[in-house]
Coordinates of C-alpha atoms and ligand atoms in Angstrom, one line a residue:
M247 CA 17.5 -19.7 -0.1
E248 CA 18.4 -17.7 -3.6
P249 CA 20.4 -15.3 -2.3
A250 CA 18.8 -12.5 -4.5
A251 CA 16.8 -12.2 -1.8
R252 CA 19.0 -10.5 0.4
K253 CA 20.4 -7.8 -2.3
L254 CA 19.5 -4.3 -2.0
K255 CA 18.5 -2.8 -5.1
P256 CA 19.6 -0.2 -7.0
A257 CA 23.6 -0.2 -5.7
T258 CA 23.7 3.2 -5.6
G259 CA 21.0 6.1 -4.3
Q260 CA 19.7 3.6 -1.6
A261 CA 18.9 7.0 0.5
R262 CA 16.7 8.6 -1.9
L263 CA 14.8 4.9 -2.8
P264 CA 11.4 5.2 -1.2
L265 CA 11.1 3.7 2.8
F266 CA 8.5 1.0 1.5
L267 CA 11.3 -0.1 -1.3
R268 CA 14.0 0.3 1.3
A269 CA 12.2 -2.5 3.5
A270 CA 11.6 -4.5 0.9
W271 CA 15.0 -5.1 0.0
G272 CA 15.3 -6.0 3.5
Q273 CA 16.7 -3.3 5.2
D274 CA 15.9 -2.4 9.1
T275 CA 14.4 1.0 8.3
P276 CA 13.9 3.7 11.2
R277 CA 10.6 3.9 11.3
A278 CA 8.2 0.7 9.6
P279 CA 6.6 2.0 6.4
I280 CA 2.7 1.2 6.3
W281 CA 0.3 0.8 3.2
V282 CA -2.8 -1.5 3.7
M283 CA -4.8 -4.3 1.6
R284 CA -7.2 -3.5 0.2
Q285 CA -6.8 0.6 0.9
A286 CA -8.7 1.5 -1.8
G287 CA -12.5 0.3 -1.2
R288 CA -15.6 -0.2 -0.3
Y289 CA -14.5 1.6 3.3
L290 CA -14.1 4.9 1.6
P291 CA -17.0 7.5 0.9
E292 CA -15.2 8.1 -2.1
Y293 CA -14.7 5.1 -3.6
R294 CA -18.6 4.3 -2.8
E295 CA -19.4 7.8 -4.8
I296 CA -17.3 6.0 -9.0
K297 CA -19.1 3.0 -7.3
S298 CA -22.9 4.1 -7.8
K299 CA -21.8 5.0 -11.4
A300 CA -19.9 2.1 -12.6
S301 CA -19.8 -1.7 -12.6
F302 CA -17.3 -2.9 -10.5
W303 CA -15.1 -4.5 -14.0
E304 CA -16.0 -0.5 -15.6
M305 CA -13.9 0.2 -13.0
C306 CA -11.3 -1.8 -13.3
R307 CA -10.8 -1.5 -16.6
T308 CA -11.3 2.2 -17.6
P309 CA -7.6 2.9 -17.3
E310 CA -8.8 7.2 -15.7
L311 CA -11.1 4.9 -12.9
A312 CA -8.7 2.7 -11.8
A313 CA -6.0 4.9 -11.1
E314 CA -8.4 7.4 -9.5
I315 CA -9.1 5.0 -7.2
T316 CA -5.7 4.2 -6.7
L317 CA -5.2 7.3 -5.6
Q318 CA -8.3 8.0 -3.1
P319 CA -6.3 6.5 -0.2
I320 CA -2.7 8.2 -1.2
R321 CA -4.3 11.7 -1.3
R322 CA -6.5 11.2 1.7
F323 CA -3.9 9.5 4.2
G324 CA -0.3 9.8 2.6
L325 CA 0.9 5.8 2.5
D326 CA 4.1 4.7 1.7
A327 CA 2.4 2.7 -1.4
A328 CA 0.1 2.5 -3.0
I329 CA -1.6 -0.4 -5.1
I330 CA -2.7 -0.5 -8.6
F331 CA -6.8 -1.1 -8.1
N332 CA -7.9 -4.2 -10.0
D333 CA -8.5 -7.8 -8.9
I334 CA -7.1 -11.2 -9.2
M335 CA -9.5 -12.6 -11.3
T336 CA -8.6 -9.8 -14.4
P337 CA -6.9 -11.8 -16.0
L338 CA -9.4 -14.5 -16.4
P339 CA -11.9 -13.3 -18.7
P340 CA -9.3 -13.2 -21.4
M341 CA -8.5 -17.2 -20.8
G342 CA -12.3 -17.6 -22.1
V343 CA -14.2 -17.8 -18.3
E344 CA -16.8 -15.3 -17.3
I345 CA -16.6 -14.3 -14.0
E346 CA -19.4 -11.8 -12.6
F347 CA -18.8 -10.0 -8.9
S348 CA -21.3 -9.8 -6.4
P349 CA -19.9 -8.6 -4.2
G350 CA -17.0 -11.5 -4.4
P351 CA -16.4 -13.3 -8.1
V352 CA -18.7 -15.5 -9.3
I353 CA -17.9 -18.0 -12.3
Q354 CA -20.2 -18.8 -15.1
K355 CA -19.2 -21.9 -15.6
P356 CA -17.1 -23.7 -13.0
L357 CA -14.4 -25.9 -14.5
R358 CA -14.3 -29.3 -13.5
S359 CA -13.4 -31.7 -16.3
L360 CA -10.0 -31.8 -18.3
K361 CA -11.8 -31.2 -21.6
E362 CA -13.0 -27.4 -20.0
I363 CA -9.5 -27.3 -18.8
E364 CA -7.9 -28.0 -22.0
A365 CA -10.1 -25.8 -23.8
L366 CA -8.9 -22.5 -21.9
T367 CA -6.7 -20.5 -24.2
V368 CA -3.5 -18.7 -22.4
P369 CA -3.4 -15.2 -24.3
S370 CA 0.1 -13.0 -24.7
Q371 CA 1.4 -10.6 -22.4
A372 CA -0.1 -7.9 -24.3
E373 CA -3.7 -9.7 -24.3
I374 CA -4.3 -9.8 -21.0
A375 CA -5.5 -6.1 -19.3
P376 CA -4.1 -3.2 -21.7
F377 CA -5.8 -1.0 -19.6
L378 CA -4.5 -2.5 -16.4
E379 CA -1.2 -1.2 -18.1
A380 CA -2.5 2.4 -19.3
A381 CA -3.9 2.6 -15.4
I382 CA -0.3 1.7 -14.2
K383 CA 1.5 4.5 -16.1
L384 CA -1.3 7.0 -14.9
A385 CA -1.3 6.4 -11.1
R386 CA 3.0 6.4 -11.9
H387 CA 2.5 9.9 -13.3
E388 CA 0.3 11.0 -10.6
L389 CA 2.9 9.4 -8.0
E390 CA 5.8 11.4 -9.4
P391 CA 5.6 14.3 -7.1
T392 CA 5.1 12.7 -3.5
G393 CA 7.3 9.6 -5.2
T394 CA 5.1 7.2 -3.6
P395 CA 6.1 4.0 -5.4
L396 CA 3.3 1.6 -6.8
I397 CA 2.7 -2.2 -6.0
G398 CA 1.6 -4.3 -8.9
F399 CA -0.3 -7.9 -7.9
G400 CA -2.3 -10.8 -8.8
G401 CA -3.2 -14.1 -7.8
A402 CA -1.5 -17.5 -6.9
P403 CA -2.2 -20.0 -9.3
L404 CA -3.5 -22.5 -6.7
T405 CA -6.0 -19.0 -5.9
L406 CA -6.9 -18.9 -9.1
A407 CA -8.3 -22.2 -9.5
T408 CA -9.7 -22.0 -6.2
Y409 CA -12.3 -19.9 -7.4
L410 CA -12.4 -21.3 -11.1
V411 CA -13.3 -24.9 -10.3
Q412 CA -15.2 -23.9 -6.9
G413 CA -17.4 -21.2 -8.5
S414 CA -17.5 -18.8 -6.0
G415 CA -15.9 -18.1 -2.5
S416 CA -17.2 -20.9 -0.1
K417 CA -16.7 -21.4 3.5
D418 CA -15.0 -25.1 2.7
F419 CA -14.5 -25.2 -1.0
E420 CA -15.3 -28.3 -1.2
H421 CA -15.7 -29.1 -4.7
F422 CA -12.5 -27.5 -5.0
R423 CA -10.6 -30.3 -3.1
V424 CA -11.8 -32.8 -4.4
F425 CA -11.5 -31.5 -7.5
L426 CA -7.4 -32.2 -6.7
R427 CA -8.3 -35.5 -5.2
T428 CA -9.6 -37.0 -8.2
E429 CA -8.4 -35.2 -10.9
P430 CA -4.9 -34.2 -10.7
K431 CA -3.6 -34.3 -13.8
A432 CA -6.9 -31.9 -15.0
A433 CA -5.5 -29.6 -11.6
H434 CA -2.0 -29.9 -12.9
L435 CA -3.1 -28.5 -16.2
L436 CA -5.2 -26.1 -15.3
L437 CA -2.4 -24.9 -12.4
E438 CA 0.4 -24.8 -15.4
K439 CA -2.0 -22.3 -17.8
L440 CA -2.9 -20.1 -14.6
T441 CA 1.1 -20.1 -13.9
E442 CA 1.7 -18.6 -17.2
L443 CA -1.1 -15.7 -17.5
S444 CA 0.4 -14.7 -13.8
I445 CA 3.6 -14.5 -15.3
R446 CA 2.5 -12.4 -18.3
Y447 CA 0.3 -10.6 -16.0
L448 CA 2.7 -9.8 -13.5
K449 CA 6.0 -9.1 -16.0
A450 CA 3.2 -7.0 -17.5
Q451 CA 2.8 -4.7 -14.8
I452 CA 6.4 -4.3 -13.9
E453 CA 6.7 -3.6 -17.6
A454 CA 4.1 -0.5 -17.2
G455 CA 5.4 0.8 -14.2
A456 CA 4.7 -1.2 -11.3
Q457 CA 7.5 -1.1 -8.4
A458 CA 7.3 -4.3 -6.6
V459 CA 4.8 -7.3 -6.9
Q460 CA 2.8 -9.0 -4.3
L461 CA 1.2 -12.8 -4.6
F462 CA -2.2 -13.5 -3.4
D463 CA -2.8 -16.8 -1.8
S464 CA -5.4 -16.2 0.0
W465 CA -6.5 -19.8 -0.2
A466 CA -3.3 -21.2 0.6
G467 CA -4.2 -22.3 4.3
L468 CA -6.9 -24.8 3.2
H469 CA -4.3 -27.4 2.8
D470 CA -1.2 -29.4 4.6
Q471 CA 1.4 -29.6 3.5
R472 CA 1.8 -31.9 1.7
T473 CA -0.8 -31.3 -0.8
Y474 CA 1.0 -27.4 -1.0
R475 CA 3.7 -29.0 -1.3
E476 CA 3.0 -30.5 -4.8
F477 CA 0.1 -27.7 -5.9
A478 CA 1.3 -24.6 -5.1
L479 CA 5.1 -24.4 -4.1
P480 CA 6.5 -25.7 -7.4
Y481 CA 4.3 -23.2 -9.4
N482 CA 4.2 -20.1 -6.9
R483 CA 8.2 -20.5 -7.3
R484 CA 8.4 -20.3 -10.9
V485 CA 6.1 -17.1 -11.0
F486 CA 8.4 -15.6 -8.4
E487 CA 11.5 -17.0 -10.6
A488 CA 9.9 -15.8 -13.7
L489 CA 9.7 -12.2 -12.1
S490 CA 13.3 -11.8 -10.4
G491 CA 15.6 -9.4 -12.6
L492 CA 13.0 -8.0 -14.4
E493 CA 13.4 -3.9 -14.7
T494 CA 10.9 -1.3 -14.1
T495 CA 11.6 2.7 -13.9
S496 CA 11.8 4.5 -11.2
P497 CA 13.0 8.0 -10.4
N498 CA 16.3 6.9 -9.9
G499 CA 16.6 5.2 -13.4
L500 CA 15.9 1.5 -13.6
S501 CA 15.5 -0.8 -10.2
E502 CA 14.4 -5.0 -10.0
A503 CA 10.4 -4.6 -8.5
P504 CA 11.0 -6.9 -5.2
R505 CA 8.4 -9.8 -4.7
I506 CA 6.2 -10.1 -2.1
Y507 CA 4.2 -13.0 -1.0
L508 CA 0.5 -13.4 0.9
A509 CA -0.9 -16.3 2.8
V510 CA -3.5 -16.3 4.4
G511 CA -4.5 -19.2 7.7
S512 CA -1.1 -20.7 6.7
S513 CA 0.7 -20.7 9.9
H514 CA 0.9 -24.4 9.5
L515 CA 2.4 -23.6 5.9
Y516 CA 5.3 -21.6 7.0
P517 CA 8.3 -24.2 6.5
V518 CA 7.3 -24.9 3.1
I519 CA 6.8 -21.4 2.4
Q520 CA 9.9 -20.2 3.0
E521 CA 11.5 -21.7 0.5
L522 CA 9.7 -19.6 -1.8
P523 CA 12.2 -17.3 -3.4
C524 CA 10.9 -13.7 -2.5
E525 CA 12.0 -10.7 -0.9
V526 CA 8.8 -10.2 1.6
F527 CA 6.5 -12.4 2.9
S528 CA 2.7 -11.1 4.0
L529 CA 1.6 -12.6 7.2
D530 CA -2.1 -12.7 9.3
W531 CA -2.4 -12.0 12.7
R532 CA -2.5 -15.5 13.9
M533 CA 0.8 -15.8 15.2
E534 CA 2.9 -12.8 16.6
L535 CA 5.7 -11.6 14.2
G536 CA 8.2 -12.1 16.9
Q537 CA 7.5 -15.7 16.4
I538 CA 7.6 -15.9 12.9
R539 CA 10.6 -14.5 12.0
S540 CA 12.9 -17.7 12.6
F541 CA 10.6 -19.1 9.7
F542 CA 11.9 -16.5 7.4
P543 CA 15.6 -15.5 8.2
G544 CA 16.9 -12.6 6.8
R545 CA 13.8 -11.5 4.7
T546 CA 11.1 -8.6 5.3
L547 CA 7.9 -9.6 7.0
Q548 CA 4.9 -7.6 6.1
G549 CA 2.1 -7.3 8.4
N550 CA -0.4 -8.7 10.7
L551 CA -2.8 -6.4 12.6
D552 CA -5.9 -7.9 12.8
P553 CA -7.9 -5.7 10.2
T554 CA -11.1 -6.2 13.0
V555 CA -8.9 -4.1 14.8
L556 CA -9.5 -1.3 13.5
L557 CA -13.3 -1.2 14.5
A558 CA -12.1 -0.7 17.9
S559 CA -11.5 2.5 19.6
L560 CA -8.8 4.3 19.3
P561 CA -7.1 3.3 22.4
V562 CA -7.3 -0.1 21.6
I563 CA -5.7 0.4 18.2
T564 CA -2.8 2.1 19.6
E565 CA -2.1 -0.6 21.9
E566 CA -2.6 -3.7 19.2
A567 CA -0.5 -1.4 16.6
E568 CA 2.6 -1.0 18.8
R569 CA 2.5 -4.3 19.9
V570 CA 2.5 -5.3 16.2
L571 CA 5.8 -3.0 15.5
Q572 CA 7.5 -4.2 18.9
G573 CA 6.9 -7.7 17.4
G574 CA 8.7 -6.4 14.3
L575 CA 11.7 -5.1 15.7
G576 CA 14.0 -7.8 14.6
G577 CA 14.2 -7.5 11.3
P578 CA 13.3 -5.5 8.2
H579 CA 9.1 -4.8 8.7
I580 CA 6.6 -3.4 6.6
F581 CA 3.4 -2.4 8.7
N582 CA 0.0 -3.7 7.0
L583 CA -3.4 -5.4 8.0
G584 CA -2.8 -9.0 8.1
H585 CA -6.1 -9.4 5.7
G586 CA -7.9 -6.6 3.9
I587 CA -9.4 -3.6 5.7
L588 CA -13.3 -4.1 6.0
R589 CA -15.9 -2.4 4.8
E590 CA -17.3 -1.1 8.2
T591 CA -13.9 0.3 9.3
P592 CA -14.1 4.0 9.4
P593 CA -11.5 6.0 7.7
E594 CA -10.7 8.2 10.5
H595 CA -9.5 4.5 13.0
L596 CA -7.3 3.9 9.6
A597 CA -6.0 7.4 9.5
H598 CA -5.3 7.3 13.8
L599 CA -3.1 3.7 12.8
I600 CA -1.1 5.4 10.5
R601 CA -0.4 8.2 13.1
V602 CA 0.9 5.4 15.5
V603 CA 2.7 3.7 13.3
R604 CA 4.3 7.0 12.2
A605 CA 5.2 8.1 15.4
F606 CA 7.1 4.9 16.7
D607 CA 11.0 4.9 16.6
R608 CA 12.2 1.5 15.6
Q609 CA 15.8 2.4 16.6
Q610 CA 14.7 4.3 19.7
A611 CA 12.6 1.0 21.3
N612 CA 15.4 -1.2 19.3
Q613 CA 17.6 0.3 22.0
R614 CA 14.9 -0.4 25.5
Ligands
CP3_937 O1 -5.6 -3.8 -2.5 C1 -6.3 -2.5 -3.2 O2 -6.6 -1.8 -2.7 C2 -6.1 -3.0 -4.6 C3 -7.0 -3.3 -5.2 C4 -7.7 -5.3 -5.1 C5 -9.4 -5.7 -5.2 N1 -8.7 -6.8 -4.9 C6 -10.3 -4.8 -5.3 C7 -11.2 -5.4 -5.1 C8 -6.7 -6.2 -4.3 C9 -5.7 -6.4 -4.2 C10 -7.9 -7.6 -4.5 C11 -7.5 -8.9 -4.4 C12 -8.3 -9.8 -4.3 N2 -9.2 -9.8 -5.1 C13 -8.5 -11.4 -4.0 C14 -6.7 -11.5 -2.6 C15 -7.1 -10.7 -1.3 C16 -7.8 -11.5 -0.6 O3 -8.6 -10.5 -0.7 O4 -7.7 -12.3 -0.3 C17 -9.1 -11.9 -4.2 C18 -9.7 -13.3 -3.5 C19 -10.2 -11.2 -4.7 C20 -11.2 -11.5 -5.3 C21 -12.7 -10.8 -4.8 N3 -12.9 -9.6 -5.0 C22 -12.9 -10.8 -4.0 C23 -12.9 -12.1 -2.3 C24 -14.0 -10.0 -3.9 C25 -15.3 -9.4 -3.1 C26 -14.2 -8.6 -2.1 C27 -15.5 -8.0 -0.5 O5 -15.0 -7.6 0.1 O6 -16.7 -8.8 -0.5 C28 -13.8 -9.0 -5.0 C29 -14.2 -7.9 -5.0 C30 -13.4 -6.3 -5.0 N4 -11.9 -6.7 -5.3 C31 -13.2 -5.3 -4.2 C32 -12.3 -4.5 -4.2 C33 -12.9 -2.9 -3.8 C34 -14.8 -5.0 -3.9 C35 -16.1 -4.6 -4.1 C36 -17.1 -4.2 -4.1 O7 -16.9 -2.6 -4.2 O8 -18.4 -4.1 -4.3

């Protein structure tokens, strides 16, 4: 295990570091910080208002719009972290791949052969997403008064490859899984290129001001341990290693951005995933945090409320959230959902969840 995962950054001024960053760097904070995946999105009327006037790509590629959407949930709820609005697909068009959203990503010409993969270019860091760097700078400026930290993100190489080869979302992703078996050389070349792309995409975000980064491996859970070890682990490791020690600007001067890894439906992979050099593991709801902790000794756990709980009544939300908070007590914990918030979620249910999480005193609960 990489010792870097355990050190607190920066060494001075820790008390002034926002709660989210303290927890991400491994501190057992007095209460769990909370943010939620997809906190800027279709469940918010103010998001739908912008969406009615702009296409999804326009929203991603216009810095003022992307920054505004990022801030919407912060203004409404005052969460403990903001996540820059964009998409894991953002760096792919500059490689030469056409993508539309309907509402999930649709690849015009799915990649299936070595020749098509050889034709992909890896754009330079400056070419990938200058609009995203501008959006991050705008959002950081707006967030300054509240001190809310800003998270950058990208897709893990395997998850990006899943979409590029399958062509769209799917239940079984059968084209992709067959491709890994029949074209392993082409698959490794694709993953090599996507690894380099992801490193540049995430570095650009940290250099622009992202104070933490999350790597989304939404489809890792499709695979068995052996396949994950061959096609995911080495590439994810390279991405995280390349981001180690990168400095971002913060109110306290320069500090490193903690690295968060999210895999969905992947409880069977935890014994392998734990080898990744990152500070935070974001987990879905399929196992309780208390049971998971032993797989990730000394690391911060993020999660893991089932997003459908937010569709239930307020007393159910309280009960389920407290169960998650209780499970998170054995070490550093960042409260989040196990996956993105659902479109049908009433915003006041998220407001209630935030109140429940903020009212939960971890020190007191630990003594009970
Ligand atoms: O969390 C946030 O608030 C930041 C924004 C964000 C978006 N996508 C905006 C978005 C983040 C972090 C993502 C990540 C993302 N995008 C992932 C990984 C997370 C996950 O869900 O597993 C994936 C797989 C994608 C690809 C993607 N983009 C999908 C599957 C979809 C459809 C989502 C859906 O709910 O139907 C998108 C479109 C997208 N990206 C939307 C948003 C807000 C919905 C677009 C709309 O308004 O119609």
